[in-house]
Amino acid sequence: MKLYSFKAALISIVFISFLAFNLPEQSNRLLKKITDSLEKYYDMDGPEKAFLETDKDMYVLGDTIWFKTYVVDGITHQASKKSKVAYVEMLNDNDSIVEKRRLFVEGTSGFGDILLSKMLNTGAYRLRTYTNYMLNDEYVSYFEKSISIATKSSSMVQVSSESVEIGNESKLEEVDAIEVDLMFFPEGGDLVTGVSGVLGIKALDSRGVGQALKGSIHSTNGDLVAEFETAEFGLGKVNIIPKKNTDYYARINKGNEDRRFNLPVAKAAGYSLNIKNWKDNLLLQVTTTKGNSLEGTLLIGHLRGELIFKKLGTGVDKDSYAVRLLTEELQEGIAQFTLFSSDGNPICERLVFVDHPGIHAEVIIKTNKDNFVTKEKVNLDISVLNKKGNPLQGDFLTSVIPATHQLKQGNMGLKGWLLLNSDLGGTVVDPDFFFSEDTKQKRFLLDALLLTHGWRRFVWKEMLGDEIQKDVAYVPEKGIMIKGTMVDYYHPSMAKSVIAKFNVLEEALYDEQVADEKGQFSFGPYYFNDSITAIIQAVDTTIRAKSAQKNIAIIVEEWPDIPKTAISKDSVVRDSKIFKIEEFYSQTEYPSSYFLDEQDLIKLNPVSIKAKKISRARFVEEELNKTTPYGRPDIRVFRDSVSGWQTMSVLGLLQRRGAVTRAGTSMMTSTTSNSISAVGPLVLFNGTSTSITLAELNIMRANEVVYVDIIRGYNSGASMYGARGMFGVIAIYTNPPSIEGLEKYNNPIDIPGIKTARITGFYKACEFYSPNYSEASTSKTELDYRTTLFWDPKVNLSKDGKTQIQFYTGDVTGDFMVKFQGISDTGKLVTGSHYFTVDNSL
């Protein structure tokens, strides 16, 4: 018996010694695995981020949206090494795309514009931007910006935004009148008995809107432990030291009702991770109440995937240690700290926002004076420096707009998105709130926010496993890719691995490849502006050629299909408010004539914007004009020039282009000289006069026609049709003439084994026009109602970080805002603003 006890004791000693000897080795293996995984994530698997800024937030029909899209590396916020193609979409309230642009990204950005058709409905719209590579993310990563579109003469317009502070402000309902839910989030993950811990608090009503309230923490014994309160967004924090065998609850007073919420139960033994953020340093404190020490544990810190801290627990640490981490050399943004057990399991996690005051850029904006009259020259000086006074270079934009055209809250700015919401899954209601000014209260609330959130970019279990190494479904695009799938024509779920032949008519370009086992093919990357006609042909060499044509259908991806994500556009709760258009303009003074119809106004002389057009397009237009008796029409609409034409009627096609207006059972061509008449315009079908009615045009499908010409009633070409021509002419053509460049219309829309697709090229941005009233050719007597006085998406700074800008005010008076923002070459986010006044009473 004694011998057995001796042997057992000896085995125990050897086993314990073996564990002690292997702990450092196990921890080192874990450290190497984590650092290798983070390095791979940093170099290869890291995310991209996109952000879009517009000249302003509020528009009227007929305005132009000037925008700029940034695409950056999601870790460094410098130029991405992955994608060179960005997508921009304008969506209505039904999530339908009404406008879209494909941009080539040079450096960190691309830019463009959208002319708001007067055929659009007024109301709330969203601008969305993303890259193909971003569609791999499990959580939403594309950026969306809300804008509102109104008409000058509209009485009311619906705007979806919590922050539109126009007209009467809507007040939150009293806490007594609504249901409130309290949620508690222990710092690090768990409360531990006998260890001081912090609880993050979130108070939400039944609508998901944060509530400001006061409450208290009590033990089940009835003792008052602490008091707390929540502020903006229902956020708060409270400290507590849980006692052994004691449970706790929070209490709030709701009218005459005393409501209670149970706190998370404290663990009898466990680990605690506490971080105090002093801005210039972080104090990291790790504690355990388990029988063994912290030896073998591993504390890892990373900022957006870049390793910034590592510490192996040793025997010297015993049951606690504290480390101070200086933040001066760190990037700005969210850092995640994770404590791993000796066997490699994550046991504590904490998010903290790194924001050293010395890393901020300083933007100095000055105008030559504070007050201007209408049509007066403004001299603007801008300088961009770091805290040490050294110049910064980067990719910047400048916009000058009425102050009332910028939402005060609710729309995410550059910092709110790139530094906060993009890494938290887009769940923060108003991220810019935390960056509007540096106060103790906002730092407190930002820390409370991070206590209630988890890291969204990756999960350690997946990071340290094999999942991160799998092939991505959406590859980065260096140029335009023509992609699609070959399937069985009669059984679309069956993929066909056949030869795909690719041909571009305009460029005499040819290529071919074998589709993979999923039937997928991909040609490119290509660079072209405007649009091209691509023909893809399927060839199956395993069967006879005649059968190949009949058995294969080709599906071409002409635009990315956004997958359904875990977070929808409704996941962030916003209030919906109605404001009157007169109140919208109340702080910006307009002459009464501003609200007249456009034909009643004297406009500025039109500016000739020279854009490069392909010679083939001009050739086709000129040749078509030769084939018609009336020559050049006022409007020519090709069916594929309108997005979504495949599902439209001919009437819908013309209405979308603004070529005709429908009023009940009558219609008119797009001209102010015509009045709506029961007679309506004359309709020609392939050159022959017909009695086609409005109802028949609404039945006729757009895919049955090639193009439609509109000749207005006052056009000399319409006079040849006599009295009927005075109400305008609609000429419909279904058979294209034999003109080089129209070959694509000779192909049926859906033929087995062959597919004709119109591929959208990179958008070529228009040039922003700003009048120069010092020139004799520019009249000062003509009305100038520009609301965007200046827009430059590519501001060039001198070597000393400065630039000078000149522009003229218009006839609109009130307070104006100079908006400057961008990203430095080193990834620092730069924002600044300045205000001046235009007042004719000076």
Short mmCIF file of C-alpha atoms in Angstrom, two decimals, residues 358-363 383-393:
data_model
loop_
_atom_site.label_atom_id
_atom_site.label_comp_id
_atom_site.label_asym_id
_atom_site.label_seq_id
_atom_site.Cartn_x
_atom_site.Cartn_y
_atom_site.Cartn_z
CA GLY A 358 -1.24 63.54 -31.17
CA ILE A 359 -2.30 61.51 -34.22
CA HIS A 360 -5.04 63.87 -35.42
CA ALA A 361 -4.61 66.02 -38.50
CA GLU A 362 -5.32 69.73 -38.35
CA VAL A 363 -7.30 71.38 -41.16
CA SER A 383 -3.86 73.93 -45.20
CA VAL A 384 -3.54 70.37 -43.88
CA LEU A 385 -0.95 69.65 -41.17
CA ASN A 386 -0.25 67.01 -38.55
CA LYS A 387 0.06 67.87 -34.86
CA LYS A 388 3.77 68.58 -35.31
CA GLY A 389 3.02 71.16 -38.00
CA ASN A 390 4.27 69.04 -40.89
CA PRO A 391 2.25 69.04 -44.15
CA LEU A 392 0.10 66.06 -45.09
CA GLN A 393 -0.46 64.81 -48.62
#
